[in-house]
PDB file of C-alpha atoms in Angstrom:
ATOM      1  CA  MET A   1     204.918 -90.266 207.917  1.00 49.00           C
ATOM      2  CA  THR A   2     206.836 -87.229 206.330  1.00 56.00           C
ATOM      3  CA  LEU A   3     204.835 -84.755 204.284  1.00 56.00           C
ATOM      4  CA  ALA A   4     206.741 -86.035 201.369  1.00 62.00           C
ATOM      5  CA  GLY A   5     205.340 -89.472 202.029  1.00 70.00           C
ATOM      6  CA  LYS A   6     202.004 -88.384 202.099  1.00 82.00           C
ATOM      7  CA  GLN A   7     202.498 -86.635 199.148  1.00 85.00           C
ATOM      8  CA  ALA A   8     203.778 -89.746 197.262  1.00 88.00           C
ATOM      9  CA  GLY A   9     201.009 -91.599 198.723  1.00 89.00           C
ATOM     10  CA  VAL A  10     198.219 -89.342 197.471  1.00 90.00           C
ATOM     11  CA  TYR A  11     200.276 -89.405 194.032  1.00 91.00           C
ATOM     12  CA  ASN A  12     200.325 -93.304 194.324  1.00 92.00           C
ATOM     13  CA  ASN A  13     196.004 -93.192 195.136  1.00 92.00           C
ATOM     14  CA  ILE A  14     195.468 -90.947 192.358  1.00 91.00           C
ATOM     15  CA  TYR A  15     197.305 -92.732 190.028  1.00 93.00           C
ATOM     16  CA  HIS A  16     195.328 -96.511 190.834  1.00 91.00           C
ATOM     17  CA  THR A  17     191.888 -94.566 191.192  1.00 93.00           C
ATOM     18  CA  GLN A  18     191.529 -91.706 189.132  1.00 92.00           C
ATOM     19  CA  ILE A  19     194.182 -92.529 186.009  1.00 93.00           C
ATOM     20  CA  LEU A  20     194.659 -96.170 185.498  1.00 91.00           C
ATOM     21  CA  ASN A  21     192.155 -97.719 183.246  1.00 91.00           C
ATOM     22  CA  GLN A  22     190.466 -94.269 182.831  1.00 92.00           C
ATOM     23  CA  GLY A  23     192.254 -93.964 179.055  1.00 93.00           C
ATOM     24  CA  PHE A  24     194.843 -91.776 179.458  1.00 94.00           C
ATOM     25  CA  ASP A  25     198.154 -91.784 177.853  1.00 95.00           C
ATOM     26  CA  TRP A  26     200.414 -89.828 180.420  1.00 96.00           C
ATOM     27  CA  VAL A  27     199.962 -88.150 183.673  1.00 95.00           C
ATOM     28  CA  ALA A  28     202.178 -85.434 185.079  1.00 94.00           C
ATOM     29  CA  PHE A  29     203.056 -85.814 188.958  1.00 91.00           C
ATOM     30  CA  ILE A  30     203.727 -81.731 189.427  1.00 92.00           C
ATOM     31  CA  ASP A  31     202.488 -79.181 192.520  1.00 92.00           C
ATOM     32  CA  LEU A  32     200.460 -76.109 192.278  1.00 92.00           C
ATOM     33  CA  ASP A  33     203.629 -73.554 192.164  1.00 95.00           C
ATOM     34  CA  GLU A  34     205.193 -75.779 189.524  1.00 97.00           C
ATOM     35  CA  PHE A  35     204.161 -74.999 185.305  1.00 98.00           C
ATOM     36  CA  ILE A  36     205.595 -77.115 182.758  1.00 98.00           C
ATOM     37  CA  TYR A  37     207.647 -75.357 179.957  1.00 97.00           C
ATOM     38  CA  LEU A  38     208.171 -76.471 176.584  1.00 97.00           C
ATOM     39  CA  ASP A  39     209.939 -74.000 174.566  1.00 94.00           C
ATOM     40  CA  GLY A  40     206.697 -72.898 173.461  1.00 94.00           C
ATOM     41  CA  LYS A  41     205.760 -76.240 172.088  1.00 96.00           C
ATOM     42  CA  LYS A  42     202.241 -77.925 172.837  1.00 97.00           C
ATOM     43  CA  ILE A  43     202.489 -80.929 175.406  1.00 97.00           C
ATOM     44  CA  LYS A  44     200.846 -83.238 172.888  1.00 96.00           C
ATOM     45  CA  ASP A  45     203.664 -82.342 170.379  1.00 97.00           C
ATOM     46  CA  PHE A  46     206.187 -82.863 172.733  1.00 97.00           C
ATOM     47  CA  LEU A  47     204.750 -86.248 174.354  1.00 97.00           C
ATOM     48  CA  SER A  48     204.744 -87.211 170.282  1.00 97.00           C
ATOM     49  CA  GLU A  49     208.438 -86.496 169.680  1.00 97.00           C
ATOM     50  CA  ALA A  50     210.225 -89.682 168.274  1.00 96.00           C
ATOM     51  CA  HIS A  51     212.722 -90.098 171.014  1.00 95.00           C
ATOM     52  CA  PHE A  52     209.681 -90.820 173.290  1.00 97.00           C
ATOM     53  CA  GLU A  53     207.997 -93.626 171.498  1.00 96.00           C
ATOM     54  CA  ASP A  54     209.964 -96.075 173.438  1.00 95.00           C
ATOM     55  CA  THR A  55     209.811 -94.084 177.417  1.00 97.00           C
ATOM     56  CA  ASP A  56     207.861 -94.889 180.113  1.00 96.00           C
ATOM     57  CA  VAL A  57     208.905 -91.724 182.520  1.00 96.00           C
ATOM     58  CA  ILE A  58     210.005 -88.489 181.258  1.00 96.00           C
ATOM     59  CA  HIS A  59     212.435 -86.073 183.900  1.00 96.00           C
ATOM     60  CA  LEU A  60     211.805 -82.193 183.339  1.00 96.00           C
ATOM     61  CA  ASN A  61     214.281 -80.821 186.008  1.00 96.00           C
ATOM     62  CA  TRP A  62     213.507 -77.390 188.138  1.00 96.00           C
ATOM     63  CA  ARG A  63     214.216 -74.093 186.762  1.00 97.00           C
ATOM     64  CA  VAL A  64     213.943 -72.187 190.281  1.00 96.00           C
ATOM     65  CA  TYR A  65     212.500 -68.552 190.313  1.00 97.00           C
ATOM     66  CA  THR A  66     213.551 -65.610 192.388  1.00 97.00           C
ATOM     67  CA  ASP A  67     211.142 -63.210 194.396  1.00 98.00           C
ATOM     68  CA  ASN A  68     211.932 -60.758 191.858  1.00 97.00           C
ATOM     69  CA  GLY A  69     212.468 -58.321 194.547  1.00 97.00           C
ATOM     70  CA  GLN A  70     208.837 -58.210 195.790  1.00 97.00           C
ATOM     71  CA  ILE A  71     207.920 -58.224 199.487  1.00 98.00           C
ATOM     72  CA  TYR A  72     204.399 -58.579 199.735  1.00 98.00           C
ATOM     73  CA  ASN A  73     201.551 -60.749 197.849  1.00 97.00           C
ATOM     74  CA  SER A  74     199.697 -59.428 195.077  1.00 95.00           C
ATOM     75  CA  ASP A  75     196.297 -60.585 193.123  1.00 93.00           C
ATOM     76  CA  LYS A  76     198.192 -60.887 189.357  1.00 95.00           C
ATOM     77  CA  PRO A  77     198.929 -64.557 188.394  1.00 96.00           C
ATOM     78  CA  VAL A  78     201.937 -66.294 189.864  1.00 97.00           C
ATOM     79  CA  GLN A  79     203.910 -66.029 185.984  1.00 97.00           C
ATOM     80  CA  GLU A  80     203.320 -62.402 185.809  1.00 97.00           C
ATOM     81  CA  ARG A  81     204.673 -61.657 189.221  1.00 97.00           C
ATOM     82  CA  PHE A  82     208.038 -63.506 189.182  1.00 98.00           C
ATOM     83  CA  THR A  83     209.820 -63.856 185.829  1.00 97.00           C
ATOM     84  CA  GLN A  84     213.599 -63.644 186.910  1.00 97.00           C
ATOM     85  CA  GLN A  85     215.442 -67.398 187.448  1.00 96.00           C
ATOM     86  CA  ALA A  86     217.602 -68.154 189.877  1.00 95.00           C
ATOM     87  CA  PRO A  87     221.228 -69.098 188.718  1.00 93.00           C
ATOM     88  CA  LEU A  88     221.473 -72.488 187.260  1.00 93.00           C
ATOM     89  CA  ASP A  89     223.260 -73.831 190.443  1.00 91.00           C
ATOM     90  CA  ALA A  90     221.339 -72.146 192.538  1.00 91.00           C
ATOM     91  CA  VAL A  91     221.363 -73.126 196.736  1.00 88.00           C
ATOM     92  CA  TYR A  92     218.100 -73.147 198.312  1.00 89.00           C
ATOM     93  CA  ASN A  93     218.387 -76.017 201.196  1.00 82.00           C
ATOM     94  CA  GLY A  94     219.341 -79.337 198.590  1.00 68.00           C
ATOM     95  CA  ASP A  95     222.536 -79.062 200.402  1.00 66.00           C
ATOM     96  CA  GLU A  96     221.331 -79.910 203.114  1.00 68.00           C
ATOM     97  CA  ILE A  97     219.626 -83.006 201.825  1.00 66.00           C
ATOM     98  CA  ALA A  98     222.497 -84.141 200.058  1.00 68.00           C
ATOM     99  CA  LYS A  99     226.258 -82.436 199.585  1.00 72.00           C
ATOM    100  CA  GLY A 100     226.482 -80.785 196.540  1.00 78.00           C
ATOM    101  CA  ILE A 101     222.614 -80.900 195.472  1.00 84.00           C
ATOM    102  CA  ARG A 102     221.295 -77.499 193.876  1.00 89.00           C
ATOM    103  CA  GLU A 103     217.419 -76.932 193.463  1.00 92.00           C
ATOM    104  CA  ASN A 104     217.770 -77.246 189.588  1.00 94.00           C
ATOM    105  CA  MET A 105     219.088 -80.760 190.078  1.00 93.00           C
ATOM    106  CA  PHE A 106     215.327 -82.008 190.949  1.00 93.00           C
ATOM    107  CA  VAL A 107     213.104 -83.413 188.604  1.00 95.00           C
ATOM    108  CA  LYS A 108     209.730 -83.854 187.955  1.00 95.00           C
ATOM    109  CA  SER A 109     208.067 -86.834 186.194  1.00 96.00           C
ATOM    110  CA  ILE A 110     205.610 -87.609 183.081  1.00 96.00           C
ATOM    111  CA  VAL A 111     204.765 -91.098 183.141  1.00 96.00           C
ATOM    112  CA  ARG A 112     203.153 -93.339 180.596  1.00 95.00           C
ATOM    113  CA  VAL A 113     200.172 -94.306 182.290  1.00 94.00           C
ATOM    114  CA  ASN A 114     200.224 -97.903 181.353  1.00 93.00           C
ATOM    115  CA  ALA A 115     204.052 -98.102 182.205  1.00 92.00           C
ATOM    116  CA  LYS A 116     202.328 -99.317 185.647  1.00 83.00           C
ATOM    117  CA  PRO A 117     205.249 -97.718 187.855  1.00 90.00           C
ATOM    118  CA  LYS A 118     206.497 -99.745 190.750  1.00 87.00           C
ATOM    119  CA  ARG A 119     206.869 -96.481 192.926  1.00 88.00           C
ATOM    120  CA  ILE A 120     205.436 -92.914 192.521  1.00 91.00           C
ATOM    121  CA  ASP A 121     207.703 -90.503 194.689  1.00 91.00           C
ATOM    122  CA  VAL A 122     207.583 -86.622 194.767  1.00 90.00           C
ATOM    123  CA  HIS A 123     210.306 -86.254 192.496  1.00 92.00           C
ATOM    124  CA  THR A 124     210.335 -89.325 190.529  1.00 92.00           C
ATOM    125  CA  THR A 125     208.355 -92.405 189.103  1.00 92.00           C
ATOM    126  CA  TYR A 126     210.425 -95.848 189.261  1.00 91.00           C
ATOM    127  CA  VAL A 127     209.068 -98.352 186.390  1.00 92.00           C
ATOM    128  CA  GLN A 128     211.122-101.399 186.991  1.00 87.00           C
ATOM    129  CA  ASP A 129     212.778-102.084 183.583  1.00 88.00           C
ATOM    130  CA  GLY A 130     211.568 -99.084 182.058  1.00 92.00           C
ATOM    131  CA  ARG A 131     213.121 -96.381 179.979  1.00 95.00           C
ATOM    132  CA  CYS A 132     213.676 -92.849 181.202  1.00 96.00           C
ATOM    133  CA  ARG A 133     214.408 -89.862 179.342  1.00 96.00           C
ATOM    134  CA  ARG A 134     215.183 -86.237 179.636  1.00 96.00           C
ATOM    135  CA  GLY A 135     213.269 -83.657 178.062  1.00 95.00           C
ATOM    136  CA  ASN A 136     215.865 -83.291 175.260  1.00 94.00           C
ATOM    137  CA  GLY A 137     215.444 -87.279 175.086  1.00 95.00           C
ATOM    138  CA  ASN A 138     218.626 -88.371 176.617  1.00 95.00           C
ATOM    139  CA  LEU A 139     218.661 -91.486 177.954  1.00 95.00           C
ATOM    140  CA  SER A 140     218.292 -90.958 181.607  1.00 93.00           C
ATOM    141  CA  ASP A 141     217.378 -93.511 185.084  1.00 91.00           C
ATOM    142  CA  CYS A 142     214.107 -93.260 186.345  1.00 91.00           C
ATOM    143  CA  ARG A 143     215.395 -94.300 190.184  1.00 88.00           C
ATOM    144  CA  TRP A 144     216.861 -90.868 191.287  1.00 88.00           C
ATOM    145  CA  SER A 145     215.139 -87.940 191.987  1.00 90.00           C
ATOM    146  CA  ALA A 146     218.001 -85.656 190.623  1.00 90.00           C
ATOM    147  CA  GLU A 147     219.945 -84.946 187.673  1.00 89.00           C
ATOM    148  CA  ASN A 148     222.675 -83.162 186.375  1.00 89.00           C
ATOM    149  CA  LEU A 149     222.325 -79.815 185.784  1.00 89.00           C
ATOM    150  CA  SER A 150     220.948 -78.868 182.366  1.00 87.00           C
ATOM    151  CA  ASP A 151     220.523 -76.140 180.255  1.00 86.00           C
ATOM    152  CA  ASP A 152     217.556 -77.623 178.210  1.00 90.00           C
ATOM    153  CA  ASN A 153     214.709 -75.716 177.353  1.00 93.00           C
ATOM    154  CA  HIS A 154     212.255 -78.041 178.826  1.00 96.00           C
ATOM    155  CA  TYR A 155     211.773 -77.719 182.631  1.00 97.00           C
ATOM    156  CA  ILE A 156     209.183 -77.116 185.203  1.00 97.00           C
ATOM    157  CA  LYS A 157     209.068 -73.663 186.634  1.00 97.00           C
ATOM    158  CA  HIS A 158     209.071 -73.716 190.163  1.00 97.00           C
ATOM    159  CA  TYR A 159     207.931 -70.520 192.203  1.00 97.00           C
ATOM    160  CA  ILE A 160     209.788 -72.045 195.424  1.00 93.00           C
ATOM    161  CA  SER A 161     209.657 -68.594 197.503  1.00 93.00           C
ATOM    162  CA  LYS A 162     207.354 -66.004 195.735  1.00 97.00           C
ATOM    163  CA  SER A 163     207.458 -62.992 197.819  1.00 98.00           C
ATOM    164  CA  LEU A 164     208.671 -62.805 201.133  1.00 97.00           C
ATOM    165  CA  GLN A 165     205.232 -62.261 202.816  1.00 97.00           C
ATOM    166  CA  GLU A 166     204.212 -65.591 201.021  1.00 96.00           C
ATOM    167  CA  TYR A 167     206.909 -67.301 201.841  1.00 95.00           C
ATOM    168  CA  ILE A 168     206.714 -66.428 205.558  1.00 95.00           C
ATOM    169  CA  THR A 169     203.166 -67.375 205.731  1.00 93.00           C
ATOM    170  CA  ARG A 170     203.956 -70.786 204.343  1.00 91.00           C
ATOM    171  CA  ARG A 171     207.362 -71.640 205.930  1.00 88.00           C
ATOM    172  CA  CYS A 172     207.066 -70.220 209.359  1.00 88.00           C
ATOM    173  CA  PHE A 173     203.408 -69.924 210.235  1.00 87.00           C
ATOM    174  CA  ASN A 174     201.646 -72.699 208.239  1.00 82.00           C
ATOM    175  CA  PRO A 175     201.831 -76.359 210.229  1.00 75.00           C
ATOM    176  CA  THR A 176     201.327 -78.640 207.485  1.00 72.00           C
ATOM    177  CA  ASP A 177     204.733 -77.396 205.362  1.00 70.00           C
ATOM    178  CA  ALA A 178     207.229 -80.061 206.294  1.00 58.00           C
ATOM    179  CA  ALA A 179     210.139 -77.933 207.664  1.00 58.00           C
ATOM    180  CA  HIS A 180     207.676 -76.527 210.052  1.00 55.00           C
ATOM    181  CA  TYR A 181     208.241 -78.947 213.173  1.00 57.00           C
ATOM    182  CA  VAL A 182     211.674 -79.959 212.328  1.00 72.00           C
ATOM    183  CA  THR A 183     213.691 -76.947 211.223  1.00 81.00           C
ATOM    184  CA  PRO A 184     213.902 -73.684 213.178  1.00 87.00           C
ATOM    185  CA  VAL A 185     212.540 -70.467 212.075  1.00 89.00           C
ATOM    186  CA  GLU A 186     216.002 -68.719 211.243  1.00 90.00           C
ATOM    187  CA  LYS A 187     217.054 -71.399 209.013  1.00 89.00           C
ATOM    188  CA  ARG A 188     214.009 -71.153 207.052  1.00 91.00           C
ATOM    189  CA  ILE A 189     214.762 -67.701 206.455  1.00 93.00           C
ATOM    190  CA  GLN A 190     218.511 -68.467 205.423  1.00 92.00           C
ATOM    191  CA  TRP A 191     217.017 -70.804 203.001  1.00 92.00           C
ATOM    192  CA  TYR A 192     215.029 -67.413 201.342  1.00 95.00           C
ATOM    193  CA  PHE A 193     218.450 -65.396 201.746  1.00 94.00           C
ATOM    194  CA  ASN A 194     220.346 -68.304 199.964  1.00 92.00           C
ATOM    195  CA  LEU A 195     217.906 -67.774 196.576  1.00 93.00           C
ATOM    196  CA  ASN A 196     217.093 -64.148 197.154  1.00 95.00           C
ATOM    197  CA  GLU A 197     218.592 -60.987 197.093  1.00 94.00           C
ATOM    198  CA  LYS A 198     218.971 -59.596 200.647  1.00 93.00           C
ATOM    199  CA  THR A 199     217.891 -56.012 201.479  1.00 94.00           C
ATOM    200  CA  PRO A 200     217.530 -53.548 204.024  1.00 94.00           C
ATOM    201  CA  GLU A 201     213.694 -53.682 203.291  1.00 95.00           C
ATOM    202  CA  LYS A 202     213.399 -57.458 203.556  1.00 96.00           C
ATOM    203  CA  VAL A 203     215.521 -57.449 206.482  1.00 95.00           C
ATOM    204  CA  ALA A 204     213.118 -55.224 208.339  1.00 95.00           C
ATOM    205  CA  TYR A 205     210.007 -57.016 206.964  1.00 97.00           C
ATOM    206  CA  VAL A 206     211.555 -60.272 208.833  1.00 96.00           C
ATOM    207  CA  LYS A 207     212.174 -58.204 211.751  1.00 96.00           C
ATOM    208  CA  LYS A 208     208.824 -56.894 212.101  1.00 96.00           C
ATOM    209  CA  VAL A 209     206.774 -59.994 211.255  1.00 95.00           C
ATOM    210  CA  LEU A 210     209.296 -62.499 213.044  1.00 94.00           C
ATOM    211  CA  GLY A 211     211.391 -60.883 215.605  1.00 94.00           C
ATOM    212  CA  ILE A 212     214.229 -61.815 213.823  1.00 91.00           C
ATOM    213  CA  ASP A 213     217.690 -60.138 213.725  1.00 91.00           C
ATOM    214  CA  ILE A 214     218.888 -60.831 210.089  1.00 85.00           C
ATOM    215  CA  PRO A 215     222.672 -59.485 209.616  1.00 80.00           C
ATOM    216  CA  PHE A 216     222.951 -57.301 206.870  1.00 69.00           C
ATOM    217  CA  GLU A 217     226.275 -57.926 204.707  1.00 64.00           C
ATOM    218  CA  LYS A 218     228.474 -55.197 203.206  1.00 50.00           C
ATOM    219  CA  PRO A 219     228.751 -54.353 199.196  1.00 46.00           C
ATOM    220  CA  THR A 220     231.537 -56.659 198.091  1.00 47.00           C
ATOM    221  CA  VAL A 221     232.719 -56.897 194.345  1.00 44.00           C
ATOM    222  CA  GLY A 222     234.765 -60.031 192.776  1.00 44.00           C
ATOM    223  CA  ILE A 223     235.923 -60.693 189.414  1.00 41.00           C
ATOM    224  CA  TYR A 224     236.454 -64.285 188.067  1.00 38.00           C
ATOM    225  CA  ASP A 225     237.940 -65.285 184.691  1.00 40.00           C
ATOM    226  CA  CYS A 226     236.188 -68.656 184.679  1.00 36.00           C
ATOM    227  CA  GLY A 227     237.974 -70.526 186.405  1.00 38.00           C
ATOM    228  CA  SER A 228     241.381 -69.564 185.481  1.00 37.00           C
ATOM    229  CA  ALA A 229     242.453 -66.785 187.552  1.00 38.00           C
ATOM    230  CA  ASN A 230     240.484 -65.763 190.977  1.00 40.00           C
ATOM    231  CA  PHE A 231     240.479 -62.535 193.210  1.00 38.00           C
ATOM    232  CA  ASP A 232     237.826 -60.711 195.356  1.00 44.00           C
ATOM    233  CA  ILE A 233     238.506 -57.092 195.571  1.00 43.00           C
ATOM    234  CA  ASN A 234     236.466 -55.816 198.838  1.00 45.00           C
ATOM    235  CA  SER A 235     235.209 -52.046 197.877  1.00 42.00           C
ATOM    236  CA  GLU A 236     235.781 -51.149 201.611  1.00 45.00           C
ATOM    237  CA  LYS A 237     239.326 -51.392 201.607  1.00 44.00           C
ATOM    238  CA  MET A 238     239.492 -49.589 198.602  1.00 44.00           C
ATOM    239  CA  GLY A 239     237.417 -46.025 199.710  1.00 46.00           C
ATOM    240  CA  GLY A 240     234.481 -46.183 197.389  1.00 47.00           C
ATOM    241  CA  SER A 241     232.986 -47.378 194.228  1.00 46.00           C
ATOM    242  CA  GLU A 242     234.621 -44.993 191.778  1.00 50.00           C
ATOM    243  CA  THR A 243     238.267 -46.325 193.104  1.00 53.00           C
ATOM    244  CA  TRP A 244     237.104 -50.210 192.962  1.00 46.00           C
ATOM    245  CA  LEU A 245     235.649 -49.472 189.455  1.00 49.00           C
ATOM    246  CA  LYS A 246     239.066 -48.385 188.623  1.00 55.00           C
ATOM    247  CA  GLU A 247     240.885 -51.269 190.086  1.00 55.00           C
ATOM    248  CA  ILE A 248     238.430 -53.370 187.845  1.00 48.00           C
ATOM    249  CA  ALA A 249     239.216 -51.552 184.857  1.00 53.00           C
ATOM    250  CA  LYS A 250     243.334 -52.263 185.718  1.00 55.00           C
ATOM    251  CA  GLN A 251     242.216 -56.078 186.113  1.00 51.00           C
ATOM    252  CA  PHE A 252     240.605 -56.419 182.819  1.00 46.00           C
ATOM    253  CA  GLU A 253     243.263 -54.965 181.060  1.00 51.00           C
ATOM    254  CA  LYS A 254     245.656 -57.363 182.719  1.00 50.00           C
ATOM    255  CA  MET A 255     243.374 -60.407 181.962  1.00 44.00           C
ATOM    256  CA  LYS A 256     243.866 -62.556 178.723  1.00 41.00           C
ATOM    257  CA  TYR A 257     240.650 -64.684 179.200  1.00 37.00           C
ATOM    258  CA  HIS A 258     237.123 -64.304 179.217  1.00 40.00           C
ATOM    259  CA  VAL A 259     236.332 -62.796 182.251  1.00 41.00           C
ATOM    260  CA  VAL A 260     232.799 -62.561 184.172  1.00 43.00           C
ATOM    261  CA  LEU A 261     232.366 -59.386 186.652  1.00 43.00           C
ATOM    262  CA  TYR A 262     230.061 -59.189 189.036  1.00 42.00           C
ATOM    263  CA  VAL A 263     228.943 -56.389 191.502  1.00 43.00           C
ATOM    264  CA  HIS A 264     227.093 -57.369 194.469  1.00 43.00           C
ATOM    265  CA  VAL A 265     225.691 -54.751 196.689  1.00 44.00           C
ATOM    266  CA  PRO A 266     222.787 -55.490 199.274  1.00 44.00           C
ATOM    267  CA  GLN A 267     220.157 -53.423 197.327  1.00 44.00           C
ATOM    268  CA  LYS A 268     221.017 -54.898 194.030  1.00 42.00           C
ATOM    269  CA  THR A 269     223.218 -57.476 191.778  1.00 41.00           C
ATOM    270  CA  VAL A 270     224.450 -56.355 188.316  1.00 41.00           C
ATOM    271  CA  VAL A 271     225.994 -58.873 186.076  1.00 42.00           C
ATOM    272  CA  GLY A 272     228.185 -58.136 183.067  1.00 41.00           C
TER     273      GLY A 272
END
């Protein structure tokens, strides 16, 4: 049995032995690295909103957080240490599960106890003929464990990586981790850098702890006008930062559309 299967088995066992017929109205199935965020609302007030009166399952999307540039663990609370959300369409390893899947598409469920679900999975809970809604009240389908990306301000804070040290400890040295026996360690490190900024210090730490050489990309710059025009500028070809910044200014003058500028350097990302 996979770890996900075992986790779902634990959820089902807890529901039937500890939750059902114990006087509870709702139960949420979340992990230790997940926190429910309801835009400042108390959870009782949220669950009492009118659109949930006929609801059996509520889907809250993940909102994945980065490592905040931190390499080492510390004793501060997770929510204080990691405050930077990954982009809404960030990739971790979801694309390897199904093409086009992004981490923030995955959901976790809050379930009405007396709905008597037919199946409780890691992400969703299936209630036959049940009604499922998203956090904003929109109707959904409780059969699916992933939803379209949403900027809804009710979500699950998911600290999927934490610091690099914590990630390696959990993903590379933990025999109970789902990826431990089936995914090469190099791939697990790639997942980390899919989500988090790659720096010389992090690359050196990976080399020291795991003995793996990670290639380090050179700075690149790109300009996009939200899909209308699309061109990339390589800073190496332009003789340094002053030259490519002048080129960026020229391109801004030419464009009539709203533009998004991103500058990616291994040590830092600037968005403006």
